[in-house]
Structures are given as structure tokens and as C-alpha cells.
């Protein structure tokens, strides 16, 4: 496994957006290489958004089959169920914010899961359109079954990764989220 020291820099040596723009490089210092045609080409092996998306897609594929085949559910439903296990009583809007997903996908998942008896809800006293959602008893049982599948996929993904590497990676991802959320405010 490649050493992360080249990608993770001490705080005082961090590349700023202004540095990257002035140098024509990505945040990791990778250049979009000029081709003989004069057009630039992006080095996807060193482009963080591509790698994050590729890992997410590969992990989603690992769990999508068992979720679909065993439970007729998708990854979005898993995310909703998992979030409600951590934040019982959340509204659809809160789930959108917590999961960083659009309201239509969350709404479809809530209705599907509710119609199958996996969720219970309660209307808000001030606004009957606003609902708080919880896992039902069968929803909690479903969560336990899906959790085993998700944890097995995570274990396969983390093979060969040390605890220190994982902690560093998790810290970097949290910084990514902070940077992106500050940008959207």
C-alpha cells in the first residue's frame, strides 16, 4: 500500500485553493497533464473526488446485491434505516441533512419502508405534514440483518489497512466534509 505521507501534509504545508489555482494543480499537487494536442488530461489516480466516488460505488455494489436479493431494498433504504437507528424520531428534512441526500430519494425510501412495516411515524402537533420517523420492531430486526451485510462489506474494504491509516483517512474525510459544507453555506 502506498504511504499516505505524500498526500497528507502537516498543517503548515497544506495546499490552499489559491495555491492550486495559481499553479494549475489539484489540491494534492497533481497537475492536469498537458497532452500533445494542448488539451489537459486529469490524472484520476490522484484526483480525490474521483477516488472517493469510485470507493463509494464499489462499496455500494458490494452491499446492493445482498440487500436487493435478500430484502428487496436498495442502498438508500439502508442509509435511511441506519440513520434512524442512530437518530430515532428524525423528520424527512433532518434525514436529508444528515444523509446529505435530496428530499425525493428520502421521501420515496420512507414511504417504501413504512408501507412494508419497517417504520413507524408520528405527525407533528404543529404541522400534520411533518412526521417524525422511527424503526418499528420489524425495522429494528431488519437493521440488525442489514448491519451484518454492511459490516462484512466494510471488513473486506478495510483488509490490509492499519488502524493508523484508517484514523488518518477518516480525519481527512471529515476535513473534506467541513471544507465542502463551509463552501455551501
mmCIF file of C-alpha atoms in Angstrom:
data_model
loop_
_atom_site.group_PDB
_atom_site.id
_atom_site.type_symbol
_atom_site.label_atom_id
_atom_site.label_comp_id
_atom_site.label_asym_id
_atom_site.label_seq_id
_atom_site.Cartn_x
_atom_site.Cartn_y
_atom_site.Cartn_z
ATOM 1 C CA UNK A 1 0.000 0.000 0.000
ATOM 2 C CA UNK A 2 1.277 3.450 -0.894
ATOM 3 C CA UNK A 3 2.405 5.573 2.048
ATOM 4 C CA UNK A 4 -0.070 8.373 2.797
ATOM 5 C CA UNK A 5 2.664 10.776 3.918
ATOM 6 C CA UNK A 6 2.881 12.285 0.443
ATOM 7 C CA UNK A 7 -0.828 13.024 0.315
ATOM 8 C CA UNK A 8 -1.344 14.171 3.905
ATOM 9 C CA UNK A 9 0.725 17.207 4.719
ATOM 10 C CA UNK A 10 1.448 18.953 8.005
ATOM 11 C CA UNK A 11 -0.957 21.825 8.673
ATOM 12 C CA UNK A 12 1.649 24.457 7.812
ATOM 13 C CA UNK A 13 2.365 22.719 4.488
ATOM 14 C CA UNK A 14 -1.257 22.392 3.342
ATOM 15 C CA UNK A 15 -2.037 23.385 -0.204
ATOM 16 C CA UNK A 16 -4.599 26.157 -0.406
ATOM 17 C CA UNK A 17 -7.148 26.603 -3.161
ATOM 18 C CA UNK A 18 -5.336 29.788 -4.192
ATOM 19 C CA UNK A 19 -2.033 27.871 -4.491
ATOM 20 C CA UNK A 20 -3.695 25.206 -6.629
ATOM 21 C CA UNK A 21 -5.370 27.702 -8.923
ATOM 22 C CA UNK A 22 -2.194 29.738 -9.373
ATOM 23 C CA UNK A 23 -0.151 26.624 -10.175
ATOM 24 C CA UNK A 24 -2.821 24.918 -12.275
ATOM 25 C CA UNK A 25 -2.683 21.882 -9.995
ATOM 26 C CA UNK A 26 -5.158 19.931 -7.938
ATOM 27 C CA UNK A 27 -5.210 20.186 -4.162
ATOM 28 C CA UNK A 28 -2.933 17.149 -3.874
ATOM 29 C CA UNK A 29 -0.405 18.921 -6.067
ATOM 30 C CA UNK A 30 -1.182 16.779 -9.113
ATOM 31 C CA UNK A 31 -1.228 18.569 -12.385
ATOM 32 C CA UNK A 32 -3.770 18.155 -15.115
ATOM 33 C CA UNK A 33 -1.182 16.997 -17.646
ATOM 34 C CA UNK A 34 -0.910 18.789 -20.968
ATOM 35 C CA UNK A 35 -1.299 16.483 -23.964
ATOM 36 C CA UNK A 36 0.339 16.875 -27.400
ATOM 37 C CA UNK A 37 -2.974 18.316 -28.576
ATOM 38 C CA UNK A 38 -2.574 21.074 -26.000
ATOM 39 C CA UNK A 39 -5.588 19.805 -24.051
ATOM 40 C CA UNK A 40 -5.174 18.952 -20.408
ATOM 41 C CA UNK A 41 -5.878 15.480 -19.003
ATOM 42 C CA UNK A 42 -6.876 14.783 -15.415
ATOM 43 C CA UNK A 43 -4.869 12.148 -13.536
ATOM 44 C CA UNK A 44 -7.762 10.253 -11.950
ATOM 45 C CA UNK A 45 -5.452 8.187 -9.723
ATOM 46 C CA UNK A 46 -4.596 11.394 -7.864
ATOM 47 C CA UNK A 47 -7.937 13.211 -8.075
ATOM 48 C CA UNK A 48 -9.625 12.872 -4.667
ATOM 49 C CA UNK A 49 -13.262 13.338 -5.808
ATOM 50 C CA UNK A 50 -12.900 10.539 -8.367
ATOM 51 C CA UNK A 51 -11.328 8.133 -5.880
ATOM 52 C CA UNK A 52 -13.967 8.871 -3.227
ATOM 53 C CA UNK A 53 -16.752 8.284 -5.757
ATOM 54 C CA UNK A 54 -15.105 5.084 -7.007
ATOM 55 C CA UNK A 55 -14.779 3.688 -3.470
ATOM 56 C CA UNK A 56 -18.383 4.608 -2.684
ATOM 57 C CA UNK A 57 -19.629 2.958 -5.881
ATOM 58 C CA UNK A 58 -17.597 -0.213 -5.293
ATOM 59 C CA UNK A 59 -18.792 -0.489 -1.685
ATOM 60 C CA UNK A 60 -22.409 0.157 -2.728
ATOM 61 C CA UNK A 61 -22.151 -2.637 -5.291
ATOM 62 C CA UNK A 62 -20.864 -4.998 -2.587
ATOM 63 C CA UNK A 63 -23.977 -4.495 -0.479
ATOM 64 C CA UNK A 64 -26.561 -3.801 -3.206
ATOM 65 C CA UNK A 65 -26.854 -7.433 -4.314
ATOM 66 C CA UNK A 66 -27.500 -8.926 -0.875
ATOM 67 C CA UNK A 67 -29.863 -6.057 0.028
ATOM 68 C CA UNK A 68 -31.809 -6.479 -3.212
ATOM 69 C CA UNK A 69 -31.795 -10.284 -3.339
ATOM 70 C CA UNK A 70 -32.496 -10.906 0.328
ATOM 71 C CA UNK A 71 -34.679 -7.947 1.225
ATOM 72 C CA UNK A 72 -35.769 -6.165 -1.989
ATOM 73 C CA UNK A 73 -34.164 -2.972 -0.712
ATOM 74 C CA UNK A 74 -31.542 -0.613 -2.051
ATOM 75 C CA UNK A 75 -28.619 1.268 -0.586
ATOM 76 C CA UNK A 76 -30.735 4.397 0.005
ATOM 77 C CA UNK A 77 -33.135 2.403 2.183
ATOM 78 C CA UNK A 78 -30.155 1.047 4.119
ATOM 79 C CA UNK A 79 -28.885 4.570 4.710
ATOM 80 C CA UNK A 80 -32.306 5.698 5.983
ATOM 81 C CA UNK A 81 -32.641 2.662 8.269
ATOM 82 C CA UNK A 82 -29.096 3.089 9.596
ATOM 83 C CA UNK A 83 -29.643 6.792 10.268
ATOM 84 C CA UNK A 84 -32.942 6.170 12.065
ATOM 85 C CA UNK A 85 -31.156 3.641 14.279
ATOM 86 C CA UNK A 86 -28.867 6.479 15.369
ATOM 87 C CA UNK A 87 -31.407 9.346 15.211
ATOM 88 C CA UNK A 88 -34.834 7.934 16.081
ATOM 89 C CA UNK A 89 -37.650 10.435 15.615
ATOM 90 C CA UNK A 90 -35.906 12.318 12.801
ATOM 91 C CA UNK A 91 -38.019 14.125 10.224
ATOM 92 C CA UNK A 92 -37.564 13.750 6.473
ATOM 93 C CA UNK A 93 -35.805 17.133 6.375
ATOM 94 C CA UNK A 94 -33.456 16.100 9.152
ATOM 95 C CA UNK A 95 -32.691 12.833 7.341
ATOM 96 C CA UNK A 96 -31.912 14.809 4.173
ATOM 97 C CA UNK A 97 -29.434 16.957 6.081
ATOM 98 C CA UNK A 98 -27.874 14.056 7.999
ATOM 99 C CA UNK A 99 -27.536 11.836 4.926
ATOM 100 C CA UNK A 100 -26.740 14.712 2.560
ATOM 101 C CA UNK A 101 -29.358 13.462 0.124
ATOM 102 C CA UNK A 102 -32.201 15.070 -1.791
ATOM 103 C CA UNK A 103 -35.697 15.042 -0.358
ATOM 104 C CA UNK A 104 -37.292 13.000 -3.158
ATOM 105 C CA UNK A 105 -34.989 9.993 -2.561
ATOM 106 C CA UNK A 106 -35.560 10.177 1.195
ATOM 107 C CA UNK A 107 -39.320 10.536 0.763
ATOM 108 C CA UNK A 108 -39.518 7.509 -1.556
ATOM 109 C CA UNK A 109 -37.486 5.418 0.880
ATOM 110 C CA UNK A 110 -39.565 6.478 3.885
ATOM 111 C CA UNK A 111 -42.798 5.560 2.121
ATOM 112 C CA UNK A 112 -41.446 2.214 0.884
ATOM 113 C CA UNK A 113 -40.135 1.276 4.318
ATOM 114 C CA UNK A 114 -43.313 2.473 6.029
ATOM 115 C CA UNK A 115 -45.549 0.527 3.637
ATOM 116 C CA UNK A 116 -43.545 -2.625 4.404
ATOM 117 C CA UNK A 117 -43.989 -2.110 8.136
ATOM 118 C CA UNK A 118 -40.361 -1.263 8.903
ATOM 119 C CA UNK A 119 -41.087 2.282 10.117
ATOM 120 C CA UNK A 120 -43.489 3.961 12.498
ATOM 121 C CA UNK A 121 -44.238 7.670 12.347
ATOM 122 C CA UNK A 122 -45.981 10.383 14.280
ATOM 123 C CA UNK A 123 -47.329 13.649 12.871
ATOM 124 C CA UNK A 124 -46.020 16.865 14.360
ATOM 125 C CA UNK A 125 -48.612 18.628 16.528
ATOM 126 C CA UNK A 126 -47.929 21.939 14.783
ATOM 127 C CA UNK A 127 -47.851 20.616 11.205
ATOM 128 C CA UNK A 128 -49.569 17.356 10.260
ATOM 129 C CA UNK A 129 -47.445 17.173 7.083
ATOM 130 C CA UNK A 130 -44.273 16.957 9.163
ATOM 131 C CA UNK A 131 -43.610 13.483 10.544
ATOM 132 C CA UNK A 132 -41.113 12.037 12.952
ATOM 133 C CA UNK A 133 -39.896 8.563 11.956
ATOM 134 C CA UNK A 134 -38.755 5.535 13.994
ATOM 135 C CA UNK A 135 -37.804 1.969 13.253
ATOM 136 C CA UNK A 136 -40.643 -0.407 14.110
ATOM 137 C CA UNK A 137 -39.828 -3.702 15.825
ATOM 138 C CA UNK A 138 -39.546 -5.378 12.412
ATOM 139 C CA UNK A 139 -37.478 -2.396 11.224
ATOM 140 C CA UNK A 140 -35.044 -2.946 14.089
ATOM 141 C CA UNK A 141 -34.786 -6.634 13.137
ATOM 142 C CA UNK A 142 -34.163 -5.607 9.518
ATOM 143 C CA UNK A 143 -31.485 -3.155 10.659
ATOM 144 C CA UNK A 144 -29.690 -5.947 12.528
ATOM 145 C CA UNK A 145 -29.701 -8.190 9.433
ATOM 146 C CA UNK A 146 -28.568 -5.418 7.065
ATOM 147 C CA UNK A 147 -25.914 -4.280 9.525
ATOM 148 C CA UNK A 148 -24.214 -7.674 9.305
ATOM 149 C CA UNK A 149 -24.059 -7.359 5.499
ATOM 150 C CA UNK A 150 -22.724 -3.789 5.682
ATOM 151 C CA UNK A 151 -20.100 -4.652 8.299
ATOM 152 C CA UNK A 152 -18.919 -7.648 6.255
ATOM 153 C CA UNK A 153 -18.513 -5.384 3.209
ATOM 154 C CA UNK A 154 -16.657 -2.834 5.323
ATOM 155 C CA UNK A 155 -14.318 -5.543 6.648
ATOM 156 C CA UNK A 156 -13.482 -6.624 3.066
ATOM 157 C CA UNK A 157 -12.866 -2.999 2.115
ATOM 158 C CA UNK A 158 -10.529 -2.438 5.079
ATOM 159 C CA UNK A 159 -8.375 -5.550 4.569
ATOM 160 C CA UNK A 160 -4.710 -4.580 4.762
ATOM 161 C CA UNK A 161 -5.432 -1.102 6.152
ATOM 162 C CA UNK A 162 -3.840 -0.363 9.521
ATOM 163 C CA UNK A 163 -5.705 1.332 12.352
ATOM 164 C CA UNK A 164 -3.419 4.361 11.978
ATOM 165 C CA UNK A 165 -4.089 4.581 8.232
ATOM 166 C CA UNK A 166 -7.821 4.325 8.815
ATOM 167 C CA UNK A 167 -7.766 7.023 11.503
ATOM 168 C CA UNK A 168 -5.804 9.322 9.184
ATOM 169 C CA UNK A 169 -8.203 8.642 6.310
ATOM 170 C CA UNK A 170 -11.265 9.263 8.495
ATOM 171 C CA UNK A 171 -9.756 12.544 9.673
ATOM 172 C CA UNK A 172 -9.106 13.611 6.092
ATOM 173 C CA UNK A 173 -12.677 12.754 5.062
ATOM 174 C CA UNK A 174 -14.026 14.809 7.986
ATOM 175 C CA UNK A 175 -11.910 17.741 6.771
ATOM 176 C CA UNK A 176 -13.333 17.245 3.266
ATOM 177 C CA UNK A 177 -16.870 17.438 4.684
ATOM 178 C CA UNK A 178 -16.051 20.518 6.739
ATOM 179 C CA UNK A 179 -14.479 22.253 3.744
ATOM 180 C CA UNK A 180 -17.375 21.400 1.437
ATOM 181 C CA UNK A 181 -20.062 22.345 3.961
ATOM 182 C CA UNK A 182 -18.356 25.681 4.685
ATOM 183 C CA UNK A 183 -18.289 26.305 0.937
ATOM 184 C CA UNK A 184 -22.030 25.672 0.559
ATOM 185 C CA UNK A 185 -23.030 27.975 3.458
#
